[in-house]
Backbone as XML, in Angstrom:
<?xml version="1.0"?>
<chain id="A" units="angstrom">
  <residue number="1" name="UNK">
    <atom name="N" x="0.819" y="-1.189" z="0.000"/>
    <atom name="CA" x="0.000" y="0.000" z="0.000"/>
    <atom name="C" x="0.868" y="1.260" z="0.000"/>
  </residue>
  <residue number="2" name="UNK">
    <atom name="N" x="2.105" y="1.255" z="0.869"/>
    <atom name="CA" x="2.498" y="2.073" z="1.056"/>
    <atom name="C" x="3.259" y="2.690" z="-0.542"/>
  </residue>
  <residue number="3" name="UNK">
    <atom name="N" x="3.635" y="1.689" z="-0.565"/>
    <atom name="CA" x="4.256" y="1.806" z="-2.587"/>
    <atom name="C" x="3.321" y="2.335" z="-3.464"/>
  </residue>
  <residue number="4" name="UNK">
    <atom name="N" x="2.549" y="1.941" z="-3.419"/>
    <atom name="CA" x="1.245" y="2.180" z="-4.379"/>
    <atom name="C" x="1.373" y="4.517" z="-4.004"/>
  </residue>
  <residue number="5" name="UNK">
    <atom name="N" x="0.547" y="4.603" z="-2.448"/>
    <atom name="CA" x="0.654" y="5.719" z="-2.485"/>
    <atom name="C" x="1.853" y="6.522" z="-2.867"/>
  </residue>
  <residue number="6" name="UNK">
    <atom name="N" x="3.122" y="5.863" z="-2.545"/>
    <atom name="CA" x="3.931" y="7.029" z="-2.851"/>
    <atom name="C" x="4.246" y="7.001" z="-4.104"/>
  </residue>
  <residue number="7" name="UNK">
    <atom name="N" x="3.937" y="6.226" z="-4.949"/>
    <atom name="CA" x="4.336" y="6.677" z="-6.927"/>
    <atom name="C" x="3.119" y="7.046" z="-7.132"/>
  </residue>
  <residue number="8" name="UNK">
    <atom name="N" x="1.865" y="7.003" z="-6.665"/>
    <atom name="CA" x="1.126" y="7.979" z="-7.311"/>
    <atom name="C" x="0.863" y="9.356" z="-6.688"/>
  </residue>
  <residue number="9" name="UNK">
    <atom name="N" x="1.671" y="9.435" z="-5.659"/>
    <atom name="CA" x="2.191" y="10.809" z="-5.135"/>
    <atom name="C" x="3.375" y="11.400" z="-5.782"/>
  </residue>
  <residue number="10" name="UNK">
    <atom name="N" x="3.917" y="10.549" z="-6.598"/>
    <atom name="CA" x="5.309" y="11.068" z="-6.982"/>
    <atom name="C" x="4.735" y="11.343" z="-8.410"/>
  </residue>
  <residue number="11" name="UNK">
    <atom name="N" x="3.356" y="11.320" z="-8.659"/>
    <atom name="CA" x="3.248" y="11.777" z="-10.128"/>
    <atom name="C" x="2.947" y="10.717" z="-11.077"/>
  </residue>
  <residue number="12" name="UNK">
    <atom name="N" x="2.851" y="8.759" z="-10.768"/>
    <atom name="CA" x="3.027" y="8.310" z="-11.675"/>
    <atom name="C" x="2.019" y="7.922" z="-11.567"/>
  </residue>
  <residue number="13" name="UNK">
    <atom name="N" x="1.124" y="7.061" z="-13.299"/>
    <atom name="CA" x="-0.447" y="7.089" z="-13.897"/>
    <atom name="C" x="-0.764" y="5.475" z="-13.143"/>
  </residue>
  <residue number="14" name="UNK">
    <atom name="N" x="-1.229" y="5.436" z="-13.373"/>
    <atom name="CA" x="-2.159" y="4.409" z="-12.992"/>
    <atom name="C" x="-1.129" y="2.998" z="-13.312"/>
  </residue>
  <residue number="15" name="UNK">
    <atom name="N" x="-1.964" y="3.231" z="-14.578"/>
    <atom name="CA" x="-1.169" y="1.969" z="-15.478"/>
    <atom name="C" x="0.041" y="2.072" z="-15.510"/>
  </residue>
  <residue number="16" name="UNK">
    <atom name="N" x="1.223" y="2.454" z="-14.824"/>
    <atom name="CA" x="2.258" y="2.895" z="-14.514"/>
    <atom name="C" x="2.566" y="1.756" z="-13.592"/>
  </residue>
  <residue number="17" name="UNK">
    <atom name="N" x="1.996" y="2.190" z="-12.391"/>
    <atom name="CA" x="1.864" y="1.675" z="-10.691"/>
    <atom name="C" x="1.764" y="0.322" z="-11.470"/>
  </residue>
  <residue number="18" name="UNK">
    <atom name="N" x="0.633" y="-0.235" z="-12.010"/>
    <atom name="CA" x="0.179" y="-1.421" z="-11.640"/>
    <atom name="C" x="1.567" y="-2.071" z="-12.359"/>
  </residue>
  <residue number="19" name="UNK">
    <atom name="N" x="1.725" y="-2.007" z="-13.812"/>
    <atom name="CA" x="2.835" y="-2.124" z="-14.641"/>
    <atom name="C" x="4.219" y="-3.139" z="-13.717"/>
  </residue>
  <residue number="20" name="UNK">
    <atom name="N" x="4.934" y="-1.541" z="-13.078"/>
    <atom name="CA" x="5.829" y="-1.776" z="-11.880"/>
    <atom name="C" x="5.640" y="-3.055" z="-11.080"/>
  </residue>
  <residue number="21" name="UNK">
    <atom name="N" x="4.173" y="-3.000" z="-10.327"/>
    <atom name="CA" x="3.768" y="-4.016" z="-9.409"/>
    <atom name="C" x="3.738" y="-5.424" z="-9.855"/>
  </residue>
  <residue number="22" name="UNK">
    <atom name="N" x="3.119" y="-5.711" z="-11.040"/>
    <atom name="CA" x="2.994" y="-6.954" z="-11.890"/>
    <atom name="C" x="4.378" y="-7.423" z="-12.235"/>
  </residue>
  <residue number="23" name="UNK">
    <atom name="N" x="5.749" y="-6.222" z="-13.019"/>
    <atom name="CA" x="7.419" y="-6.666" z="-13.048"/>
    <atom name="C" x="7.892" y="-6.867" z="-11.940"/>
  </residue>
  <residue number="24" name="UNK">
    <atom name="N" x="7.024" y="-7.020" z="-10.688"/>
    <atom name="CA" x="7.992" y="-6.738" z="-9.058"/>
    <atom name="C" x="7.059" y="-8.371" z="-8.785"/>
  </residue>
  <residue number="25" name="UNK">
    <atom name="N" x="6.068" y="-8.732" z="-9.550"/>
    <atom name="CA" x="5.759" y="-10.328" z="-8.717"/>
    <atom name="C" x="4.210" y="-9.798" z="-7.888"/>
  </residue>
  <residue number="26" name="UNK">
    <atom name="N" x="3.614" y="-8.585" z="-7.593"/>
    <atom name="CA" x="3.245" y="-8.288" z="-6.817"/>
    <atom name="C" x="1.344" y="-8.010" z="-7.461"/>
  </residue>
  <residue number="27" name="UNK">
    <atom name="N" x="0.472" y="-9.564" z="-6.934"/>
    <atom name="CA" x="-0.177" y="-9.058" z="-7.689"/>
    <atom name="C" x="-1.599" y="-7.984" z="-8.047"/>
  </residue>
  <residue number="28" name="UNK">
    <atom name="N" x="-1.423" y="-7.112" z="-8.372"/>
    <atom name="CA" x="-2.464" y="-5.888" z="-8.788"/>
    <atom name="C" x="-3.676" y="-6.065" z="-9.195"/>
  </residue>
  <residue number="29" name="UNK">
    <atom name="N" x="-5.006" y="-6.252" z="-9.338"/>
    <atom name="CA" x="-6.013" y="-6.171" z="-10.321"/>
    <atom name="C" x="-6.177" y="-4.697" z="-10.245"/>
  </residue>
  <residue number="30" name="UNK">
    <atom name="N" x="-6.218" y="-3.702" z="-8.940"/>
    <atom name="CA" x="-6.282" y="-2.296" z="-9.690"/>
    <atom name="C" x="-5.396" y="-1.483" z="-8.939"/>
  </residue>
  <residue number="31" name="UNK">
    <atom name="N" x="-4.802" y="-0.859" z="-9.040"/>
    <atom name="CA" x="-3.746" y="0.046" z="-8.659"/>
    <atom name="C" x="-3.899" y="1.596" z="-8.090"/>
  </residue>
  <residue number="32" name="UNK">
    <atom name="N" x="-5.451" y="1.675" z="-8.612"/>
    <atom name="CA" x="-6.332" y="2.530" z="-8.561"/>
    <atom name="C" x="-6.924" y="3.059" z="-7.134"/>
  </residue>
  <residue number="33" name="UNK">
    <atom name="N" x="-7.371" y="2.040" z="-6.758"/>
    <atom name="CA" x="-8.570" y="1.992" z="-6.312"/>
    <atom name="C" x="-8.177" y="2.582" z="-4.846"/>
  </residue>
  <residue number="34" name="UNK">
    <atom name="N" x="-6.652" y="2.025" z="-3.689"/>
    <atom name="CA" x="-6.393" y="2.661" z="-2.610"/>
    <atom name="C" x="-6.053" y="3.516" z="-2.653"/>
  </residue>
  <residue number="35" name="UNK">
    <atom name="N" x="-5.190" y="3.926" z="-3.900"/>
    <atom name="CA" x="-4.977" y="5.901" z="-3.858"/>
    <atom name="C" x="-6.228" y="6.661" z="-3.986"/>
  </residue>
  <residue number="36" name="UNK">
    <atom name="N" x="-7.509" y="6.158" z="-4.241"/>
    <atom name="CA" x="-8.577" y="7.030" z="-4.396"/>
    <atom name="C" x="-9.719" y="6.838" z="-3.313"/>
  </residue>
  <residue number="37" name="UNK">
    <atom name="N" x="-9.652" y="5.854" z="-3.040"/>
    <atom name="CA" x="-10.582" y="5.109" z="-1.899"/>
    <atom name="C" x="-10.966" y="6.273" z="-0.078"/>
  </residue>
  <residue number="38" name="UNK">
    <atom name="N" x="-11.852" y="7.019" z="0.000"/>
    <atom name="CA" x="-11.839" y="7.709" z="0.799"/>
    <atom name="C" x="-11.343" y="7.324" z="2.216"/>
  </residue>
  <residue number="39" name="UNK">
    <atom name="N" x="-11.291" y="5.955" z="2.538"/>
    <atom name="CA" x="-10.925" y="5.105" z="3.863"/>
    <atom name="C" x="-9.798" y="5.201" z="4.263"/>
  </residue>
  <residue number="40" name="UNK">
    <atom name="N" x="-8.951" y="5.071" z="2.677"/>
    <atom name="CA" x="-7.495" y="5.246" z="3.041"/>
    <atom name="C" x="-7.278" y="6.314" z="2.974"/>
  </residue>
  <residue number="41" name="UNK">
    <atom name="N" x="-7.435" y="7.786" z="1.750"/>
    <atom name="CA" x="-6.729" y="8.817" z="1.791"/>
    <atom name="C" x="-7.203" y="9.865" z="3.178"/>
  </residue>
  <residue number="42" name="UNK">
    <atom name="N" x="-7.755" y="9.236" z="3.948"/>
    <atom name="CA" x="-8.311" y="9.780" z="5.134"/>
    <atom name="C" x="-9.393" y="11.109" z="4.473"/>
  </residue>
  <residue number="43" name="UNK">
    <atom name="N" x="-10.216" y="11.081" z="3.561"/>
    <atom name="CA" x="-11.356" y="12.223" z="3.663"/>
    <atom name="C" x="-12.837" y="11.327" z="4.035"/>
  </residue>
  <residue number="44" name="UNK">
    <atom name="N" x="-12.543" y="10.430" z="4.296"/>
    <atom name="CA" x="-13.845" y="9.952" z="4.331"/>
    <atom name="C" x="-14.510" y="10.763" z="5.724"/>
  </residue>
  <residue number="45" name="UNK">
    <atom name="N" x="-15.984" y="10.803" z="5.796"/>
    <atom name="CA" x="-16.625" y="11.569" z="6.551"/>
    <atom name="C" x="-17.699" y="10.400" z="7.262"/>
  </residue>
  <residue number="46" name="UNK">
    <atom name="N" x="-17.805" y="10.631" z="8.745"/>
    <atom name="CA" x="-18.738" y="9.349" z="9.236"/>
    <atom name="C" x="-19.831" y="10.374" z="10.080"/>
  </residue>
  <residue number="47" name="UNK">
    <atom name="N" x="-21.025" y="10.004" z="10.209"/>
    <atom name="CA" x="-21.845" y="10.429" z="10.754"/>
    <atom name="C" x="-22.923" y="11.792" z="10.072"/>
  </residue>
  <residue number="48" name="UNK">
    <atom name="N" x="-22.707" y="11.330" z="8.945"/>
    <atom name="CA" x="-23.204" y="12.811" z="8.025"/>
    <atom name="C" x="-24.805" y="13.009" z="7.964"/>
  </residue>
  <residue number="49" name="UNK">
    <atom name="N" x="-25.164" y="11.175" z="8.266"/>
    <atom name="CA" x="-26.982" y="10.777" z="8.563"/>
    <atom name="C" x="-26.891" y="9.766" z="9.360"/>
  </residue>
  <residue number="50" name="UNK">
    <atom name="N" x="-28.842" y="9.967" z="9.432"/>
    <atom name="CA" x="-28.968" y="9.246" z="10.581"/>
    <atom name="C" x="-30.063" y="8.800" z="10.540"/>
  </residue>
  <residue number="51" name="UNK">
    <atom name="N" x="-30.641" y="7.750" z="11.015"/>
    <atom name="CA" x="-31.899" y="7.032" z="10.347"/>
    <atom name="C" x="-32.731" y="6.883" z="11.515"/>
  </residue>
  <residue number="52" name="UNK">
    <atom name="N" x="-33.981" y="7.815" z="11.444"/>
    <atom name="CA" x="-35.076" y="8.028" z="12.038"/>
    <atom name="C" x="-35.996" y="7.071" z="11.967"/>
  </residue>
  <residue number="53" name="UNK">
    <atom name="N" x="-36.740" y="6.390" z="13.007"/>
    <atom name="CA" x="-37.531" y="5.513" z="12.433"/>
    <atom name="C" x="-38.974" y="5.602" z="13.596"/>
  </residue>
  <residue number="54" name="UNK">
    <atom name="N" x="-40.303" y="5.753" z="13.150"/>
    <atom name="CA" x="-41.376" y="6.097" z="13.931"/>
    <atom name="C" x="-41.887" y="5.758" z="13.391"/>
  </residue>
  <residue number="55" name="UNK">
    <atom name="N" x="-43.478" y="4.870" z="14.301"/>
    <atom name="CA" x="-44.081" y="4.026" z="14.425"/>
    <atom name="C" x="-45.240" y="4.288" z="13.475"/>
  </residue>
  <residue number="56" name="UNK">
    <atom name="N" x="-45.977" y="3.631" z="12.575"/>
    <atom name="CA" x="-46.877" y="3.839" z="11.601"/>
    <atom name="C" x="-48.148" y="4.103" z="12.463"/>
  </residue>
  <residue number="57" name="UNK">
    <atom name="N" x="-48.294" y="3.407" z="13.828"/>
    <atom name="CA" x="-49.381" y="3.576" z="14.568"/>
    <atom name="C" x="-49.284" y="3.171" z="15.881"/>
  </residue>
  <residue number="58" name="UNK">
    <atom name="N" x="-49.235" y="4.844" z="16.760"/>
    <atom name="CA" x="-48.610" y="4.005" z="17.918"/>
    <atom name="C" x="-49.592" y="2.950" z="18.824"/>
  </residue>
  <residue number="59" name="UNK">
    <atom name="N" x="-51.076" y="2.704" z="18.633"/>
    <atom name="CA" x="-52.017" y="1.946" z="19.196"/>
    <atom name="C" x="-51.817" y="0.246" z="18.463"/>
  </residue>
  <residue number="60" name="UNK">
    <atom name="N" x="-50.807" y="0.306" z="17.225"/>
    <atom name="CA" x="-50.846" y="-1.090" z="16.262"/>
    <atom name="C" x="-49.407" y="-0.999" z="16.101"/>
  </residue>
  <residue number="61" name="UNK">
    <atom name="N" x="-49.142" y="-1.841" z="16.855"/>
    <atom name="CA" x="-46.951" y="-1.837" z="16.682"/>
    <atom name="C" x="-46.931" y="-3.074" z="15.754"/>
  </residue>
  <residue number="62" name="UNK">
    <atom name="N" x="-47.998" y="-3.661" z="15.173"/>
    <atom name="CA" x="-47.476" y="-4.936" z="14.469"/>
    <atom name="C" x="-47.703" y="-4.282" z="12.934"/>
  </residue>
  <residue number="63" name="UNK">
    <atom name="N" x="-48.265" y="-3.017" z="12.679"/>
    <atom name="CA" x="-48.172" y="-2.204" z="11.445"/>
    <atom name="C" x="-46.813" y="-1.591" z="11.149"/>
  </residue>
  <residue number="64" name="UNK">
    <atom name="N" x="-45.778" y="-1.780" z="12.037"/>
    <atom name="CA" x="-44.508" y="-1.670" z="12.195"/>
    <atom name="C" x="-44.047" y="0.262" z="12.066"/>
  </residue>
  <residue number="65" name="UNK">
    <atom name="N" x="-43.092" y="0.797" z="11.066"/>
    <atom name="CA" x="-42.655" y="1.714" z="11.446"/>
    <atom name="C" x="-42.292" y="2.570" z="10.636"/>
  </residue>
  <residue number="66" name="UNK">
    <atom name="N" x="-41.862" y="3.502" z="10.279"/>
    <atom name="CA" x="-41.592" y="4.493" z="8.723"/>
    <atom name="C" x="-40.000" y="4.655" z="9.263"/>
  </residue>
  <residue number="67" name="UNK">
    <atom name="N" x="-39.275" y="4.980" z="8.089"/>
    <atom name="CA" x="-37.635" y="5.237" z="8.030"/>
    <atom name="C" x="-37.510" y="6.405" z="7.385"/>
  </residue>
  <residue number="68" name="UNK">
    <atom name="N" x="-37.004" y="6.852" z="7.742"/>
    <atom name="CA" x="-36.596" y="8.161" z="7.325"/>
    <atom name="C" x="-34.964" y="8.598" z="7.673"/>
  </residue>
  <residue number="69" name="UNK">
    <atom name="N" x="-34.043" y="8.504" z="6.295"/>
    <atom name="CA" x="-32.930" y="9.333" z="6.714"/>
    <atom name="C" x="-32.512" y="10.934" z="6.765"/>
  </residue>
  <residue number="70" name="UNK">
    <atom name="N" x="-32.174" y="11.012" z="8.123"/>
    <atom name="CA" x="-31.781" y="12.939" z="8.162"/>
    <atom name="C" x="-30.763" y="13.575" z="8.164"/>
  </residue>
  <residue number="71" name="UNK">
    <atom name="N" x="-30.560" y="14.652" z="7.330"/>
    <atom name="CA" x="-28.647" y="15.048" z="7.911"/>
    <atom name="C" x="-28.386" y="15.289" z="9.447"/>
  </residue>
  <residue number="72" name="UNK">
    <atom name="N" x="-27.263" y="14.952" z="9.518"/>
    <atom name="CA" x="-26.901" y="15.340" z="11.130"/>
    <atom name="C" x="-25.858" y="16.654" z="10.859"/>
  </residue>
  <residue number="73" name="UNK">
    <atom name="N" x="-26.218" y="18.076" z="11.572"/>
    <atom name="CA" x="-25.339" y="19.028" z="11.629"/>
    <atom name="C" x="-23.984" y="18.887" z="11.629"/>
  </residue>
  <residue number="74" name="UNK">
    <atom name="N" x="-23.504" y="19.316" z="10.451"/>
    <atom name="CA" x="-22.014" y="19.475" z="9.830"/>
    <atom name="C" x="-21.227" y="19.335" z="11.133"/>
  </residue>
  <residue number="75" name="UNK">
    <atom name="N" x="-21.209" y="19.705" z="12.327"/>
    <atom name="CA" x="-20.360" y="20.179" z="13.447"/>
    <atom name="C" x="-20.391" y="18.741" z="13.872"/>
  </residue>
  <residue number="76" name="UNK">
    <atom name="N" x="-21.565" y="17.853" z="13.967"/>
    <atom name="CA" x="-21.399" y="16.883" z="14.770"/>
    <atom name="C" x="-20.467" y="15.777" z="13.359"/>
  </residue>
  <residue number="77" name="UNK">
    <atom name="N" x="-20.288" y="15.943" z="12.337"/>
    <atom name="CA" x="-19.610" y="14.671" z="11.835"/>
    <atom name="C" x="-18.288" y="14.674" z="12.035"/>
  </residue>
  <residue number="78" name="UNK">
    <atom name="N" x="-17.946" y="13.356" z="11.543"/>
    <atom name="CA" x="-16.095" y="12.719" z="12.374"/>
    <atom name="C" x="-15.541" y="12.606" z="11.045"/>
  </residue>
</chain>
């Protein structure tokens, strides 16, 4: 991983990286995907919604419940 990020930090294409990786033994299907992947380049954002859920009828709980997703205020996400 760590290889991967630093040649495509150093400027080099895609098909470059993988290229390298495949002449090194090392094997690639995409070369792509952790330099762009929000998990790894650390922008990923957690807590942005939040899933509301209230009762279709509160006298009939076996009519079950409505879902509804809501934003959660910018300040509270991680």
């Amino acid at each position: 991983m760590q290889r991967i990020f630093a040649e495509y930090l150093a400027g080099k294409g895609l098909y470059a990286i993988a290229e390298g990786l495949t002449a090194d033994g090392i094997p690639s299907p995409s070369a792509h995907d952790p330099a762009r992947n929000p998990r790894y380049t650390g922008h990923q954002v957690w807590n942005r919604q939040r899933r509301d859920e209230t009762l279709i009828d509160v006298n009939d709980v076996a009519l079950g419940h409505q879902t509804r997703m809501r934003w959660n205020n910018p300040d509270d996400w991680i």
